[in-house]
Amino acid sequence: MLYEKLLAEAENEGINVYKRDIGALKGLYVDGNIALSPSIETFSEMACVLAEELGHHYTTYGNILDQNKAESRKQERRARGWAYERLVSLTSLIEASKQGIRNRYELAEYLGVSERFIDEAIQHYKEKYGICRKVDNYII
């Protein structure tokens, strides 16, 4: 299961993962600790939130809670991009197509993420590459 793989990665990196009430936030990364909201209902959504928080561990620094600051928004976007590319990689989209996956629901189930995360990942790739991208002999 994807969530368990991400938990193992966090553990290997020395990151503690807790379920804690963190107000309106679903996840929070602070100094080697990740808090996940107990209100997250599915493993697929927990995987998505955990991946984003791991993205913060790998790509951001400092306190970025104030999203009114441009630098904070930029770092938030970088962490989310890391999560999208980790969980919904271009090669995983190719593999899903080879497996006969034909819609967003099936793709989310196949990858172990939420449909919303699929939508956001596709938007991320559109912003990064435009309407298509060649990977090996495939056009996505």
PDB file of C-alpha atoms in Angstrom:
ATOM      1  CA  MET A   1       0.000   0.000   0.000  1.00  0.00           C
ATOM      2  CA  LEU A   2       1.307   3.437  -0.979  1.00  0.00           C
ATOM      3  CA  TYR A   3       0.671   5.055   2.398  1.00  0.00           C
ATOM      4  CA  GLU A   4       2.699   2.365   4.157  1.00  0.00           C
ATOM      5  CA  LYS A   5       5.566   2.769   1.673  1.00  0.00           C
ATOM      6  CA  LEU A   6       5.637   6.506   2.360  1.00  0.00           C
ATOM      7  CA  LEU A   7       5.584   5.862   6.119  1.00  0.00           C
ATOM      8  CA  ALA A   8       8.569   3.546   5.699  1.00  0.00           C
ATOM      9  CA  GLU A   9      10.383   6.217   3.689  1.00  0.00           C
ATOM     10  CA  ALA A  10       9.717   8.773   6.402  1.00  0.00           C
ATOM     11  CA  GLU A  11      11.045   6.372   9.019  1.00  0.00           C
ATOM     12  CA  ASN A  12      14.173   5.695   6.942  1.00  0.00           C
ATOM     13  CA  GLU A  13      14.738   9.450   6.720  1.00  0.00           C
ATOM     14  CA  GLY A  14      14.384   9.802  10.495  1.00  0.00           C
ATOM     15  CA  ILE A  15      11.079  11.653  10.181  1.00  0.00           C
ATOM     16  CA  ASN A  16       8.463  11.051  12.872  1.00  0.00           C
ATOM     17  CA  VAL A  17       4.858  10.847  11.660  1.00  0.00           C
ATOM     18  CA  TYR A  18       2.023  11.525  14.089  1.00  0.00           C
ATOM     19  CA  LYS A  19      -1.729  11.868  13.894  1.00  0.00           C
ATOM     20  CA  ARG A  20      -2.572  15.124  15.641  1.00  0.00           C
ATOM     21  CA  ASP A  21      -5.294  17.736  15.573  1.00  0.00           C
ATOM     22  CA  ILE A  22      -3.724  20.570  13.581  1.00  0.00           C
ATOM     23  CA  GLY A  23      -6.758  22.745  13.085  1.00  0.00           C
ATOM     24  CA  ALA A  24      -7.815  23.332   9.507  1.00  0.00           C
ATOM     25  CA  LEU A  25      -4.584  21.825   8.125  1.00  0.00           C
ATOM     26  CA  LYS A  26      -4.452  18.252   6.833  1.00  0.00           C
ATOM     27  CA  GLY A  27      -0.707  17.978   7.267  1.00  0.00           C
ATOM     28  CA  LEU A  28       2.208  19.894   8.738  1.00  0.00           C
ATOM     29  CA  TYR A  29       5.972  19.389   8.525  1.00  0.00           C
ATOM     30  CA  VAL A  30       8.198  20.890  11.232  1.00  0.00           C
ATOM     31  CA  ASP A  31      11.848  20.006  11.862  1.00  0.00           C
ATOM     32  CA  GLY A  32      11.762  16.309  11.022  1.00  0.00           C
ATOM     33  CA  ASN A  33       8.212  15.735  12.248  1.00  0.00           C
ATOM     34  CA  ILE A  34       5.035  15.318  10.225  1.00  0.00           C
ATOM     35  CA  ALA A  35       1.610  15.735  11.751  1.00  0.00           C
ATOM     36  CA  LEU A  36      -1.359  14.315   9.854  1.00  0.00           C
ATOM     37  CA  SER A  37      -4.901  15.283  10.727  1.00  0.00           C
ATOM     38  CA  PRO A  38      -6.976  12.438  12.182  1.00  0.00           C
ATOM     39  CA  SER A  39      -9.882  13.754  10.096  1.00  0.00           C
ATOM     40  CA  ILE A  40      -8.320  12.330   6.907  1.00  0.00           C
ATOM     41  CA  GLU A  41     -10.661   9.491   6.054  1.00  0.00           C
ATOM     42  CA  THR A  42      -8.946   7.369   3.382  1.00  0.00           C
ATOM     43  CA  PHE A  43      -5.519   5.818   2.943  1.00  0.00           C
ATOM     44  CA  SER A  44      -5.282   7.355  -0.514  1.00  0.00           C
ATOM     45  CA  GLU A  45      -5.799  10.857   0.885  1.00  0.00           C
ATOM     46  CA  MET A  46      -3.356  10.147   3.729  1.00  0.00           C
ATOM     47  CA  ALA A  47      -0.784   9.084   1.127  1.00  0.00           C
ATOM     48  CA  CYS A  48      -1.300  12.318  -0.808  1.00  0.00           C
ATOM     49  CA  VAL A  49      -0.944  14.494   2.299  1.00  0.00           C
ATOM     50  CA  LEU A  50       2.051  12.519   3.562  1.00  0.00           C
ATOM     51  CA  ALA A  51       3.752  12.826   0.160  1.00  0.00           C
ATOM     52  CA  GLU A  52       3.288  16.598   0.214  1.00  0.00           C
ATOM     53  CA  GLU A  53       4.727  16.818   3.720  1.00  0.00           C
ATOM     54  CA  LEU A  54       7.693  14.691   2.615  1.00  0.00           C
ATOM     55  CA  GLY A  55       8.008  17.178  -0.225  1.00  0.00           C
ATOM     56  CA  HIS A  56       8.408  19.904   2.387  1.00  0.00           C
ATOM     57  CA  HIS A  57      11.140  17.875   4.065  1.00  0.00           C
ATOM     58  CA  TYR A  58      13.055  17.532   0.795  1.00  0.00           C
ATOM     59  CA  THR A  59      12.411  20.902  -0.851  1.00  0.00           C
ATOM     60  CA  THR A  60      11.496  23.679   1.596  1.00  0.00           C
ATOM     61  CA  TYR A  61      12.951  25.516   4.569  1.00  0.00           C
ATOM     62  CA  GLY A  62      11.767  27.809   7.334  1.00  0.00           C
ATOM     63  CA  ASN A  63       8.250  28.746   8.352  1.00  0.00           C
ATOM     64  CA  ILE A  64       6.015  29.001   5.283  1.00  0.00           C
ATOM     65  CA  LEU A  65       2.648  29.031   7.055  1.00  0.00           C
ATOM     66  CA  ASP A  66       1.971  32.634   5.988  1.00  0.00           C
ATOM     67  CA  GLN A  67       0.793  32.036   2.425  1.00  0.00           C
ATOM     68  CA  ASN A  68       0.430  35.789   1.884  1.00  0.00           C
ATOM     69  CA  LYS A  69       4.198  35.858   1.306  1.00  0.00           C
ATOM     70  CA  ALA A  70       5.349  35.082  -2.236  1.00  0.00           C
ATOM     71  CA  GLU A  71       8.309  33.002  -1.048  1.00  0.00           C
ATOM     72  CA  SER A  72       6.028  30.871   1.134  1.00  0.00           C
ATOM     73  CA  ARG A  73       3.677  30.221  -1.782  1.00  0.00           C
ATOM     74  CA  LYS A  74       6.623  29.329  -3.995  1.00  0.00           C
ATOM     75  CA  GLN A  75       7.899  26.791  -1.475  1.00  0.00           C
ATOM     76  CA  GLU A  76       4.412  25.329  -1.000  1.00  0.00           C
ATOM     77  CA  ARG A  77       4.133  24.889  -4.758  1.00  0.00           C
ATOM     78  CA  ARG A  78       7.567  23.218  -4.877  1.00  0.00           C
ATOM     79  CA  ALA A  79       6.575  20.693  -2.183  1.00  0.00           C
ATOM     80  CA  ARG A  80       3.312  19.906  -3.936  1.00  0.00           C
ATOM     81  CA  GLY A  81       5.131  19.503  -7.240  1.00  0.00           C
ATOM     82  CA  TRP A  82       7.490  17.040  -5.590  1.00  0.00           C
ATOM     83  CA  ALA A  83       4.496  15.029  -4.345  1.00  0.00           C
ATOM     84  CA  TYR A  84       2.742  15.057  -7.738  1.00  0.00           C
ATOM     85  CA  GLU A  85       5.869  13.879  -9.523  1.00  0.00           C
ATOM     86  CA  ARG A  86       6.503  11.214  -6.913  1.00  0.00           C
ATOM     87  CA  LEU A  87       3.001   9.723  -6.813  1.00  0.00           C
ATOM     88  CA  VAL A  88       1.766  10.453 -10.350  1.00  0.00           C
ATOM     89  CA  SER A  89       4.937  10.245 -12.409  1.00  0.00           C
ATOM     90  CA  LEU A  90       4.823  10.473 -16.173  1.00  0.00           C
ATOM     91  CA  THR A  91       6.094   6.905 -16.420  1.00  0.00           C
ATOM     92  CA  SER A  92       3.326   5.726 -14.079  1.00  0.00           C
ATOM     93  CA  LEU A  93       0.800   7.340 -16.438  1.00  0.00           C
ATOM     94  CA  ILE A  94       2.304   5.369 -19.322  1.00  0.00           C
ATOM     95  CA  GLU A  95       2.166   2.142 -17.301  1.00  0.00           C
ATOM     96  CA  ALA A  96      -1.446   2.824 -16.349  1.00  0.00           C
ATOM     97  CA  SER A  97      -2.341   3.263 -20.007  1.00  0.00           C
ATOM     98  CA  LYS A  98      -0.620  -0.025 -20.853  1.00  0.00           C
ATOM     99  CA  GLN A  99      -2.735  -1.685 -18.139  1.00  0.00           C
ATOM    100  CA  GLY A 100      -5.927  -0.436 -19.784  1.00  0.00           C
ATOM    101  CA  ILE A 101      -6.671   2.366 -17.332  1.00  0.00           C
ATOM    102  CA  ARG A 102      -9.025   4.722 -19.172  1.00  0.00           C
ATOM    103  CA  ASN A 103     -10.503   7.188 -16.682  1.00  0.00           C
ATOM    104  CA  ARG A 104      -9.616   9.284 -13.672  1.00  0.00           C
ATOM    105  CA  TYR A 105     -11.318   6.989 -11.159  1.00  0.00           C
ATOM    106  CA  GLU A 106      -9.436   3.919 -12.398  1.00  0.00           C
ATOM    107  CA  LEU A 107      -6.183   5.888 -12.481  1.00  0.00           C
ATOM    108  CA  ALA A 108      -6.624   7.071  -8.895  1.00  0.00           C
ATOM    109  CA  GLU A 109      -7.326   3.500  -7.766  1.00  0.00           C
ATOM    110  CA  TYR A 110      -4.359   2.140  -9.736  1.00  0.00           C
ATOM    111  CA  LEU A 111      -1.915   4.702  -8.288  1.00  0.00           C
ATOM    112  CA  GLY A 112      -3.395   4.733  -4.770  1.00  0.00           C
ATOM    113  CA  VAL A 113      -4.161   8.456  -4.730  1.00  0.00           C
ATOM    114  CA  SER A 114      -7.321  10.561  -4.699  1.00  0.00           C
ATOM    115  CA  GLU A 115      -9.060  11.731  -7.858  1.00  0.00           C
ATOM    116  CA  ARG A 116      -8.473  15.318  -6.770  1.00  0.00           C
ATOM    117  CA  PHE A 117      -4.733  14.601  -6.526  1.00  0.00           C
ATOM    118  CA  ILE A 118      -4.835  13.205 -10.091  1.00  0.00           C
ATOM    119  CA  ASP A 119      -6.479  16.428 -11.302  1.00  0.00           C
ATOM    120  CA  GLU A 120      -3.931  18.591  -9.490  1.00  0.00           C
ATOM    121  CA  ALA A 121      -1.014  16.504 -10.793  1.00  0.00           C
ATOM    122  CA  ILE A 122      -2.240  16.840 -14.378  1.00  0.00           C
ATOM    123  CA  GLN A 123      -2.582  20.594 -13.897  1.00  0.00           C
ATOM    124  CA  HIS A 124       0.966  20.662 -12.492  1.00  0.00           C
ATOM    125  CA  TYR A 125       2.285  18.890 -15.587  1.00  0.00           C
ATOM    126  CA  LYS A 126       0.352  21.227 -17.909  1.00  0.00           C
ATOM    127  CA  GLU A 127       1.905  24.234 -16.186  1.00  0.00           C
ATOM    128  CA  LYS A 128       5.356  22.656 -16.291  1.00  0.00           C
ATOM    129  CA  TYR A 129       5.372  21.202 -19.833  1.00  0.00           C
ATOM    130  CA  GLY A 130       2.380  22.607 -21.711  1.00  0.00           C
ATOM    131  CA  ILE A 131      -0.317  20.422 -23.243  1.00  0.00           C
ATOM    132  CA  CYS A 132       1.928  17.443 -24.013  1.00  0.00           C
ATOM    133  CA  ARG A 133       5.261  15.880 -23.145  1.00  0.00           C
ATOM    134  CA  LYS A 134       7.283  13.196 -24.910  1.00  0.00           C
ATOM    135  CA  VAL A 135       8.614  10.455 -22.640  1.00  0.00           C
ATOM    136  CA  ASP A 136      10.599   7.754 -24.417  1.00  0.00           C
ATOM    137  CA  ASN A 137       8.385   6.826 -27.394  1.00  0.00           C
ATOM    138  CA  TYR A 138       5.163   8.098 -25.792  1.00  0.00           C
ATOM    139  CA  ILE A 139       3.369  11.422 -25.923  1.00  0.00           C
ATOM    140  CA  ILE A 140       1.450  12.282 -22.788  1.00  0.00           C
TER     141      ILE A 140
END
